Amino acid sequence: MNALLIGLITAIGSFFAAMLIAPAVVRLAGGRAVQTLLGYVKQHENKAGTPTFGGIIFILSTTIAAAAAGAFSHELGRMLMLVFLGYGLIGFTDDFIKVKLKRNKGLTAWQKILFQVVAGFLAAWFSYRSPFVGSAVSLNFGLGEWDLGVWYLPFATFVFVAMSNAVNLTDGLDALAGGTGGVYVGFFALILAVIAFEAEHMGMSVYADEVNSMFYASMALLGGLLAFLWFNAPKASIFMGDTGSLALGAFFAALALFSKNPLIGAVIGIMYVVSCISVIIQVVSFKLTKKRVFLMSPYHHHLELKGIPESKITARYMIATFVAGLVALCII
């Protein structure tokens, strides 16, 4: 069967699987696990009591649909999904501690970073040793590849930790992380389809199959995210929590690294980069000058406090991600 058709069927299957899973997750999370929100943003007072753990919805649907499409039968697809599930488990642990102890803090910052670094290094080691990835990364713009050698390991580990935390920081408004995530994975799925098509026509059928396995997993995630947004759109019935945001960020990092296109990942994920940088600027500025550059960080909360409606911020972030995706298609 044509790879594109398999991908489309996988996305549709994941969507309907998530639509079936979601009501049960919302019901169970709402009855047993209520997240206590920090009251830093007045506009969020009406969100107190909204259940978390929503990431389970698209994690389960993606795993089921990707497995049905045969993604686990190939090295890259299998590792992509293991990274996704591994970081999802870290996030689930964090969320579980929050709701069990009825507090807004789960794992300590150092505990969370340690788990992320270990998981990221293991994934980096896999890709470094894989004949389908190796230590070289594409420079894009038609400039060929740059072989990082053993330095690929700390670089890739950093990408995993940075991207997972960047998506986590962006998960602050209804549909924000899920909406931008849907755009991100949609564009990357298109890029993977092109890479696989070119590899097939160059006689590299084994590599094409490996890339297609990531394409199927990406389409599965796209379908799952669309269903999740059905319940996460304003006013959200459930939040994805760290369970979802860490899993998403790791999935995005793995797509970029396993396809040897980390720059493309940063371009499409520009709004995640903005979230990260805004937090760094805020912290450094306050430590050095005792003054804050933003009313609040990450940047989307600054915009909220400036009076911009939540739905408009989310829409603009998605538009910016879409435009960044178009730019990525031009430079790959």
mmCIF file of C-alpha atoms in Angstrom:
data_model
loop_
_atom_site.group_PDB
_atom_site.id
_atom_site.type_symbol
_atom_site.label_atom_id
_atom_site.label_comp_id
_atom_site.label_asym_id
_atom_site.label_seq_id
_atom_site.Cartn_x
_atom_site.Cartn_y
_atom_site.Cartn_z
ATOM 1 C CA MET A 1 0.000 0.000 0.000
ATOM 2 C CA ASN A 2 1.191 3.543 -0.758
ATOM 3 C CA ALA A 3 3.011 5.115 2.218
ATOM 4 C CA LEU A 4 0.995 8.330 1.978
ATOM 5 C CA LEU A 5 -2.276 6.401 2.121
ATOM 6 C CA ILE A 6 -1.039 4.390 5.105
ATOM 7 C CA GLY A 7 -0.141 7.657 6.826
ATOM 8 C CA LEU A 8 -3.575 9.161 6.208
ATOM 9 C CA ILE A 9 -5.347 6.030 7.442
ATOM 10 C CA THR A 10 -3.074 6.024 10.498
ATOM 11 C CA ALA A 11 -3.967 9.641 11.314
ATOM 12 C CA ILE A 12 -7.688 8.951 10.949
ATOM 13 C CA GLY A 13 -7.433 5.808 13.066
ATOM 14 C CA SER A 14 -5.525 7.654 15.782
ATOM 15 C CA PHE A 15 -8.094 10.461 15.768
ATOM 16 C CA PHE A 16 -11.022 8.124 16.349
ATOM 17 C CA ALA A 17 -9.089 6.072 18.900
ATOM 18 C CA ALA A 18 -8.347 9.262 20.839
ATOM 19 C CA MET A 19 -11.977 10.370 20.599
ATOM 20 C CA LEU A 20 -12.965 7.070 22.209
ATOM 21 C CA ILE A 21 -10.244 7.234 24.861
ATOM 22 C CA ALA A 22 -10.697 10.905 25.804
ATOM 23 C CA PRO A 23 -14.076 10.769 27.623
ATOM 24 C CA ALA A 24 -12.799 8.007 29.908
ATOM 25 C CA VAL A 25 -9.579 9.916 30.661
ATOM 26 C CA VAL A 26 -11.498 13.149 31.341
ATOM 27 C CA ARG A 27 -13.888 11.291 33.637
ATOM 28 C CA LEU A 28 -11.176 9.428 35.545
ATOM 29 C CA ALA A 29 -8.841 12.423 35.831
ATOM 30 C CA GLY A 30 -11.685 14.710 36.860
ATOM 31 C CA GLY A 31 -12.833 12.370 39.583
ATOM 32 C CA ARG A 32 -9.493 11.415 41.069
ATOM 33 C CA ALA A 33 -6.819 13.861 40.032
ATOM 34 C CA VAL A 34 -7.383 17.589 40.119
ATOM 35 C CA GLN A 35 -4.429 19.846 39.509
ATOM 36 C CA THR A 36 -4.005 22.877 41.734
ATOM 37 C CA LEU A 37 -3.066 25.875 39.618
ATOM 38 C CA LEU A 38 -0.742 28.615 40.710
ATOM 39 C CA GLY A 39 -2.669 31.866 40.969
ATOM 40 C CA TYR A 40 -0.133 34.077 39.235
ATOM 41 C CA VAL A 41 -2.419 34.901 36.313
ATOM 42 C CA LYS A 42 -5.806 36.295 37.307
ATOM 43 C CA GLN A 43 -7.336 35.125 34.016
ATOM 44 C CA HIS A 44 -6.626 31.529 35.055
ATOM 45 C CA GLU A 45 -8.740 31.582 38.213
ATOM 46 C CA ASN A 46 -11.619 29.922 36.370
ATOM 47 C CA LYS A 47 -9.330 27.015 35.412
ATOM 48 C CA ALA A 48 -8.875 25.777 38.967
ATOM 49 C CA GLY A 49 -10.081 22.199 39.157
ATOM 50 C CA THR A 50 -9.503 21.370 35.494
ATOM 51 C CA PRO A 51 -8.065 17.832 35.393
ATOM 52 C CA THR A 52 -4.632 17.056 34.024
ATOM 53 C CA PHE A 53 -3.165 13.818 32.549
ATOM 54 C CA GLY A 54 -4.709 14.681 29.150
ATOM 55 C CA GLY A 55 -1.489 13.684 27.436
ATOM 56 C CA ILE A 56 -2.528 10.081 28.021
ATOM 57 C CA ILE A 57 -5.193 10.584 25.343
ATOM 58 C CA PHE A 58 -2.824 11.177 22.435
ATOM 59 C CA ILE A 59 -0.026 9.024 23.835
ATOM 60 C CA LEU A 60 -2.288 5.971 23.828
ATOM 61 C CA SER A 61 -3.910 6.702 20.467
ATOM 62 C CA THR A 62 -0.536 7.422 18.847
ATOM 63 C CA THR A 63 0.973 4.222 20.203
ATOM 64 C CA ILE A 64 -1.965 2.095 19.043
ATOM 65 C CA ALA A 65 -2.135 3.639 15.562
ATOM 66 C CA ALA A 66 1.644 3.659 15.054
ATOM 67 C CA ALA A 67 1.826 -0.002 16.052
ATOM 68 C CA ALA A 68 -0.984 -0.865 13.643
ATOM 69 C CA ALA A 69 0.891 0.932 10.850
ATOM 70 C CA GLY A 70 4.032 -1.091 11.550
ATOM 71 C CA ALA A 71 6.157 1.742 12.949
ATOM 72 C CA PHE A 72 7.525 -0.509 15.704
ATOM 73 C CA SER A 73 8.851 -2.945 13.089
ATOM 74 C CA HIS A 74 11.572 -0.501 12.059
ATOM 75 C CA GLU A 75 14.520 0.798 14.052
ATOM 76 C CA LEU A 76 13.825 4.535 13.749
ATOM 77 C CA GLY A 77 10.088 4.260 14.265
ATOM 78 C CA ARG A 78 10.573 2.006 17.282
ATOM 79 C CA MET A 79 13.098 4.321 18.929
ATOM 80 C CA LEU A 80 10.966 7.373 18.179
ATOM 81 C CA MET A 81 8.039 5.792 19.985
ATOM 82 C CA LEU A 82 10.198 4.605 22.899
ATOM 83 C CA VAL A 83 11.491 8.154 23.389
ATOM 84 C CA PHE A 84 7.897 9.409 23.232
ATOM 85 C CA LEU A 85 6.741 6.898 25.843
ATOM 86 C CA GLY A 86 9.813 7.366 28.037
ATOM 87 C CA TYR A 87 9.426 11.112 28.358
ATOM 88 C CA GLY A 88 5.685 10.630 28.770
ATOM 89 C CA LEU A 89 6.442 8.407 31.773
ATOM 90 C CA ILE A 90 8.657 11.120 33.288
ATOM 91 C CA GLY A 91 5.837 13.621 32.841
ATOM 92 C CA PHE A 92 3.259 11.195 34.232
ATOM 93 C CA THR A 93 5.377 10.721 37.358
ATOM 94 C CA ASP A 94 5.550 14.492 37.794
ATOM 95 C CA ASP A 95 1.792 14.915 37.314
ATOM 96 C CA PHE A 96 0.995 12.013 39.632
ATOM 97 C CA ILE A 97 3.019 13.531 42.473
ATOM 98 C CA LYS A 98 1.244 16.868 41.957
ATOM 99 C CA VAL A 99 -2.242 15.430 42.190
ATOM 100 C CA LYS A 100 -1.412 12.850 44.862
ATOM 101 C CA LEU A 101 0.039 15.487 47.179
ATOM 102 C CA LYS A 102 -2.420 18.172 45.957
ATOM 103 C CA ARG A 103 0.315 20.660 45.116
ATOM 104 C CA ASN A 104 1.576 22.445 42.006
ATOM 105 C CA LYS A 105 5.101 21.020 42.286
ATOM 106 C CA GLY A 106 5.777 17.420 41.355
ATOM 107 C CA LEU A 107 9.328 16.192 40.864
ATOM 108 C CA THR A 108 11.990 18.643 41.956
ATOM 109 C CA ALA A 109 13.688 20.571 39.161
ATOM 110 C CA TRP A 110 16.865 18.524 39.566
ATOM 111 C CA GLN A 111 15.006 15.216 39.582
ATOM 112 C CA LYS A 112 13.146 16.107 36.406
ATOM 113 C CA ILE A 113 16.305 17.298 34.640
ATOM 114 C CA LEU A 114 18.202 14.174 35.715
ATOM 115 C CA PHE A 115 15.547 11.861 34.268
ATOM 116 C CA GLN A 116 15.412 13.909 31.074
ATOM 117 C CA VAL A 117 19.194 13.899 30.667
ATOM 118 C CA VAL A 118 19.414 10.131 31.187
ATOM 119 C CA ALA A 119 16.586 9.443 28.731
ATOM 120 C CA GLY A 120 18.012 11.968 26.274
ATOM 121 C CA PHE A 121 21.502 10.479 26.453
ATOM 122 C CA LEU A 122 20.185 6.968 25.837
ATOM 123 C CA ALA A 123 18.287 8.199 22.775
ATOM 124 C CA ALA A 124 21.355 10.148 21.631
ATOM 125 C CA TRP A 125 23.532 7.047 22.020
ATOM 126 C CA PHE A 126 21.084 5.030 19.940
ATOM 127 C CA SER A 127 21.050 7.558 17.119
ATOM 128 C CA TYR A 128 24.845 7.954 17.276
ATOM 129 C CA ARG A 129 25.269 4.187 16.833
ATOM 130 C CA SER A 130 22.495 3.787 14.269
ATOM 131 C CA PRO A 131 23.530 3.259 10.626
ATOM 132 C CA PHE A 132 20.504 5.371 9.655
ATOM 133 C CA VAL A 133 21.522 8.435 11.701
ATOM 134 C CA GLY A 134 25.140 8.580 12.877
ATOM 135 C CA SER A 135 26.974 11.662 14.082
ATOM 136 C CA ALA A 136 26.359 13.978 11.123
ATOM 137 C CA VAL A 137 23.657 16.659 10.984
ATOM 138 C CA SER A 138 22.349 18.478 7.949
ATOM 139 C CA LEU A 139 23.314 22.139 7.565
ATOM 140 C CA ASN A 140 20.381 22.659 5.171
ATOM 141 C CA PHE A 141 20.453 25.488 2.591
ATOM 142 C CA GLY A 142 22.112 22.922 0.301
ATOM 143 C CA LEU A 143 25.302 23.060 2.378
ATOM 144 C CA GLY A 144 25.611 19.338 3.029
ATOM 145 C CA GLU A 145 26.278 17.759 6.433
ATOM 146 C CA TRP A 146 28.505 18.470 9.422
ATOM 147 C CA ASP A 147 29.950 15.456 11.206
ATOM 148 C CA LEU A 148 30.012 16.244 14.930
ATOM 149 C CA GLY A 149 31.827 13.054 15.843
ATOM 150 C CA VAL A 150 31.558 12.173 19.516
ATOM 151 C CA TRP A 151 30.267 15.699 20.226
ATOM 152 C CA TYR A 152 26.996 14.533 18.724
ATOM 153 C CA LEU A 153 26.195 12.861 22.058
ATOM 154 C CA PRO A 154 26.083 15.999 24.259
ATOM 155 C CA PHE A 155 24.502 17.956 21.396
ATOM 156 C CA ALA A 156 21.668 15.469 20.912
ATOM 157 C CA THR A 157 21.145 15.102 24.661
ATOM 158 C CA PHE A 158 20.827 18.881 24.920
ATOM 159 C CA VAL A 159 18.288 18.950 22.079
ATOM 160 C CA PHE A 160 16.116 16.363 23.836
ATOM 161 C CA VAL A 161 16.204 18.179 27.171
ATOM 162 C CA ALA A 162 15.771 21.630 25.623
ATOM 163 C CA MET A 163 12.866 20.718 23.351
ATOM 164 C CA SER A 164 10.967 18.745 25.984
ATOM 165 C CA ASN A 165 11.241 21.648 28.424
ATOM 166 C CA ALA A 166 10.420 24.218 25.736
ATOM 167 C CA VAL A 167 7.129 22.498 24.898
ATOM 168 C CA ASN A 168 6.467 22.121 28.619
ATOM 169 C CA LEU A 169 6.911 25.887 29.085
ATOM 170 C CA THR A 170 4.591 26.588 26.151
ATOM 171 C CA ASP A 171 1.830 24.473 27.676
ATOM 172 C CA GLY A 172 0.316 27.405 29.564
ATOM 173 C CA LEU A 173 -2.867 28.265 27.651
ATOM 174 C CA ASP A 174 -5.772 26.223 26.358
ATOM 175 C CA ALA A 175 -4.828 24.536 23.053
ATOM 176 C CA LEU A 176 -1.447 26.320 22.881
ATOM 177 C CA ALA A 177 0.956 23.371 23.084
ATOM 178 C CA GLY A 178 -1.488 21.044 21.338
ATOM 179 C CA GLY A 179 -2.243 23.507 18.542
ATOM 180 C CA THR A 180 1.348 24.458 17.800
ATOM 181 C CA GLY A 181 2.298 20.798 18.224
ATOM 182 C CA GLY A 182 -0.211 19.757 15.589
ATOM 183 C CA VAL A 183 1.237 22.265 13.128
ATOM 184 C CA TYR A 184 4.800 21.175 13.980
ATOM 185 C CA VAL A 185 4.201 17.461 13.504
ATOM 186 C CA GLY A 186 2.115 18.070 10.382
ATOM 187 C CA PHE A 187 4.968 19.901 8.673
ATOM 188 C CA PHE A 188 7.542 17.376 9.842
ATOM 189 C CA ALA A 189 5.388 14.535 8.531
ATOM 190 C CA LEU A 190 5.419 16.250 5.142
ATOM 191 C CA ILE A 191 9.203 16.610 5.290
ATOM 192 C CA LEU A 192 9.606 12.938 6.202
ATOM 193 C CA ALA A 193 7.358 11.928 3.304
ATOM 194 C CA VAL A 194 9.574 13.901 0.920
ATOM 195 C CA ILE A 195 12.772 12.394 2.370
ATOM 196 C CA ALA A 196 11.351 8.869 2.061
ATOM 197 C CA PHE A 197 10.153 9.521 -1.502
ATOM 198 C CA GLU A 198 13.593 10.772 -2.566
ATOM 199 C CA ALA A 199 15.351 7.858 -0.840
ATOM 200 C CA GLU A 200 13.090 5.362 -2.612
ATOM 201 C CA HIS A 201 13.851 6.880 -6.000
ATOM 202 C CA MET A 202 17.577 6.777 -5.242
ATOM 203 C CA GLY A 203 17.355 3.035 -4.628
ATOM 204 C CA MET A 204 17.665 3.379 -0.833
ATOM 205 C CA SER A 205 14.538 1.375 -0.073
ATOM 206 C CA VAL A 206 15.668 0.217 3.384
ATOM 207 C CA TYR A 207 16.289 3.802 4.506
ATOM 208 C CA ALA A 208 12.991 4.883 2.926
ATOM 209 C CA ASP A 209 11.165 2.276 5.013
ATOM 210 C CA GLU A 210 12.874 3.557 8.165
ATOM 211 C CA VAL A 211 11.859 7.154 7.436
ATOM 212 C CA ASN A 212 8.332 6.046 6.573
ATOM 213 C CA SER A 213 8.064 4.409 9.994
ATOM 214 C CA MET A 214 8.630 7.854 11.536
ATOM 215 C CA PHE A 215 6.154 9.319 9.048
ATOM 216 C CA TYR A 216 3.480 6.863 10.218
ATOM 217 C CA ALA A 217 4.182 7.664 13.873
ATOM 218 C CA SER A 218 3.988 11.386 13.093
ATOM 219 C CA MET A 219 0.647 10.997 11.342
ATOM 220 C CA ALA A 220 -0.597 8.968 14.307
ATOM 221 C CA LEU A 221 0.400 11.802 16.644
ATOM 222 C CA LEU A 222 -1.255 14.363 14.367
ATOM 223 C CA GLY A 223 -4.545 12.485 14.544
ATOM 224 C CA GLY A 224 -4.252 12.092 18.306
ATOM 225 C CA LEU A 225 -3.528 15.790 18.821
ATOM 226 C CA LEU A 226 -6.517 16.826 16.714
ATOM 227 C CA ALA A 227 -8.771 14.712 18.924
ATOM 228 C CA PHE A 228 -7.101 16.041 22.075
ATOM 229 C CA LEU A 229 -7.764 19.609 20.918
ATOM 230 C CA TRP A 230 -11.463 18.735 20.758
ATOM 231 C CA PHE A 231 -11.345 18.569 24.559
ATOM 232 C CA ASN A 232 -8.529 21.053 25.183
ATOM 233 C CA ALA A 233 -9.881 23.977 23.155
ATOM 234 C CA PRO A 234 -11.110 26.911 25.285
ATOM 235 C CA LYS A 235 -12.568 26.384 27.824
ATOM 236 C CA ALA A 236 -10.497 23.228 28.263
ATOM 237 C CA SER A 237 -12.071 20.095 29.735
ATOM 238 C CA ILE A 238 -8.610 18.690 30.425
ATOM 239 C CA PHE A 239 -4.955 19.763 30.282
ATOM 240 C CA MET A 240 -2.224 17.622 28.722
ATOM 241 C CA GLY A 241 -0.024 18.107 31.788
ATOM 242 C CA ASP A 242 3.654 17.248 31.893
ATOM 243 C CA THR A 243 2.611 13.776 30.732
ATOM 244 C CA GLY A 244 1.781 15.225 27.333
ATOM 245 C CA SER A 245 4.129 18.180 27.030
ATOM 246 C CA LEU A 246 7.339 16.290 27.839
ATOM 247 C CA ALA A 247 6.309 13.454 25.515
ATOM 248 C CA LEU A 248 5.550 15.925 22.711
ATOM 249 C CA GLY A 249 8.835 17.778 23.104
ATOM 250 C CA ALA A 250 10.838 14.552 23.072
ATOM 251 C CA PHE A 251 8.946 13.322 20.000
ATOM 252 C CA PHE A 252 9.700 16.579 18.174
ATOM 253 C CA ALA A 253 13.380 16.428 19.155
ATOM 254 C CA ALA A 254 13.615 12.817 17.986
ATOM 255 C CA LEU A 255 12.051 13.691 14.622
ATOM 256 C CA ALA A 256 14.619 16.441 14.112
ATOM 257 C CA LEU A 257 17.603 14.354 15.215
ATOM 258 C CA PHE A 258 16.684 11.016 13.649
ATOM 259 C CA SER A 259 16.028 12.742 10.310
ATOM 260 C CA LYS A 260 19.360 14.605 10.766
ATOM 261 C CA ASN A 261 17.578 17.978 10.608
ATOM 262 C CA PRO A 262 17.939 19.683 14.013
ATOM 263 C CA LEU A 263 17.962 23.151 12.421
ATOM 264 C CA ILE A 264 14.624 22.437 10.749
ATOM 265 C CA GLY A 265 13.270 21.358 14.134
ATOM 266 C CA ALA A 266 14.323 24.671 15.663
ATOM 267 C CA VAL A 267 12.806 26.652 12.788
ATOM 268 C CA ILE A 268 9.391 24.968 12.892
ATOM 269 C CA GLY A 269 9.480 25.073 16.687
ATOM 270 C CA ILE A 270 10.282 28.783 16.771
ATOM 271 C CA MET A 271 7.536 29.554 19.302
ATOM 272 C CA TYR A 272 8.958 26.926 21.647
ATOM 273 C CA VAL A 273 12.310 28.660 21.288
ATOM 274 C CA VAL A 274 10.601 31.970 22.119
ATOM 275 C CA SER A 275 9.151 30.452 25.299
ATOM 276 C CA CYS A 276 12.572 29.190 26.392
ATOM 277 C CA ILE A 277 14.443 32.377 25.586
ATOM 278 C CA SER A 278 11.854 34.571 27.315
ATOM 279 C CA VAL A 279 12.297 32.588 30.536
ATOM 280 C CA ILE A 280 16.101 32.788 30.305
ATOM 281 C CA ILE A 281 15.996 36.549 29.661
ATOM 282 C CA GLN A 282 13.603 37.063 32.571
ATOM 283 C CA VAL A 283 15.715 35.074 35.024
ATOM 284 C CA VAL A 284 19.058 36.594 33.967
ATOM 285 C CA SER A 285 17.665 40.130 33.944
ATOM 286 C CA PHE A 286 16.185 39.794 37.419
ATOM 287 C CA LYS A 287 19.344 38.251 38.872
ATOM 288 C CA LEU A 288 21.585 40.959 37.398
ATOM 289 C CA THR A 289 19.402 44.069 37.648
ATOM 290 C CA LYS A 290 16.486 43.083 39.919
ATOM 291 C CA LYS A 291 14.227 44.173 37.046
ATOM 292 C CA ARG A 292 11.959 42.055 34.872
ATOM 293 C CA VAL A 293 11.875 42.449 31.102
ATOM 294 C CA PHE A 294 8.431 40.832 30.811
ATOM 295 C CA LEU A 295 5.360 41.190 32.988
ATOM 296 C CA MET A 296 5.614 37.426 33.343
ATOM 297 C CA SER A 297 7.404 34.625 31.552
ATOM 298 C CA PRO A 298 7.046 32.576 29.412
ATOM 299 C CA TYR A 299 6.150 35.142 26.772
ATOM 300 C CA HIS A 300 2.530 34.006 26.301
ATOM 301 C CA HIS A 301 1.781 34.982 29.911
ATOM 302 C CA HIS A 302 3.294 38.419 29.255
ATOM 303 C CA LEU A 303 0.853 38.799 26.363
ATOM 304 C CA GLU A 304 -2.015 37.678 28.606
ATOM 305 C CA LEU A 305 -1.163 40.308 31.195
ATOM 306 C CA LYS A 306 -1.030 42.895 28.404
ATOM 307 C CA GLY A 307 -4.718 42.181 27.883
ATOM 308 C CA ILE A 308 -4.576 40.026 24.739
ATOM 309 C CA PRO A 309 -7.268 37.297 24.833
ATOM 310 C CA GLU A 310 -6.048 33.751 25.357
ATOM 311 C CA SER A 311 -7.651 32.491 22.139
ATOM 312 C CA LYS A 312 -5.941 35.223 20.105
ATOM 313 C CA ILE A 313 -2.527 34.379 21.581
ATOM 314 C CA THR A 314 -3.030 30.713 20.728
ATOM 315 C CA ALA A 315 -4.134 31.540 17.178
ATOM 316 C CA ARG A 316 -1.117 33.794 16.622
ATOM 317 C CA TYR A 317 1.292 31.176 17.968
ATOM 318 C CA MET A 318 -0.197 28.634 15.568
ATOM 319 C CA ILE A 319 0.038 31.079 12.657
ATOM 320 C CA ALA A 320 3.676 31.822 13.506
ATOM 321 C CA THR A 321 4.416 28.086 13.646
ATOM 322 C CA PHE A 322 2.699 27.569 10.287
ATOM 323 C CA VAL A 323 4.760 30.340 8.673
ATOM 324 C CA ALA A 324 7.911 28.866 10.243
ATOM 325 C CA GLY A 325 6.949 25.529 8.703
ATOM 326 C CA LEU A 326 6.761 27.145 5.272
ATOM 327 C CA VAL A 327 10.210 28.663 5.840
ATOM 328 C CA ALA A 328 11.526 25.222 6.820
ATOM 329 C CA LEU A 329 10.261 23.758 3.554
ATOM 330 C CA CYS A 330 12.259 26.405 1.687
ATOM 331 C CA ILE A 331 15.576 25.732 3.410
ATOM 332 C CA ILE A 332 15.601 21.959 3.923
#
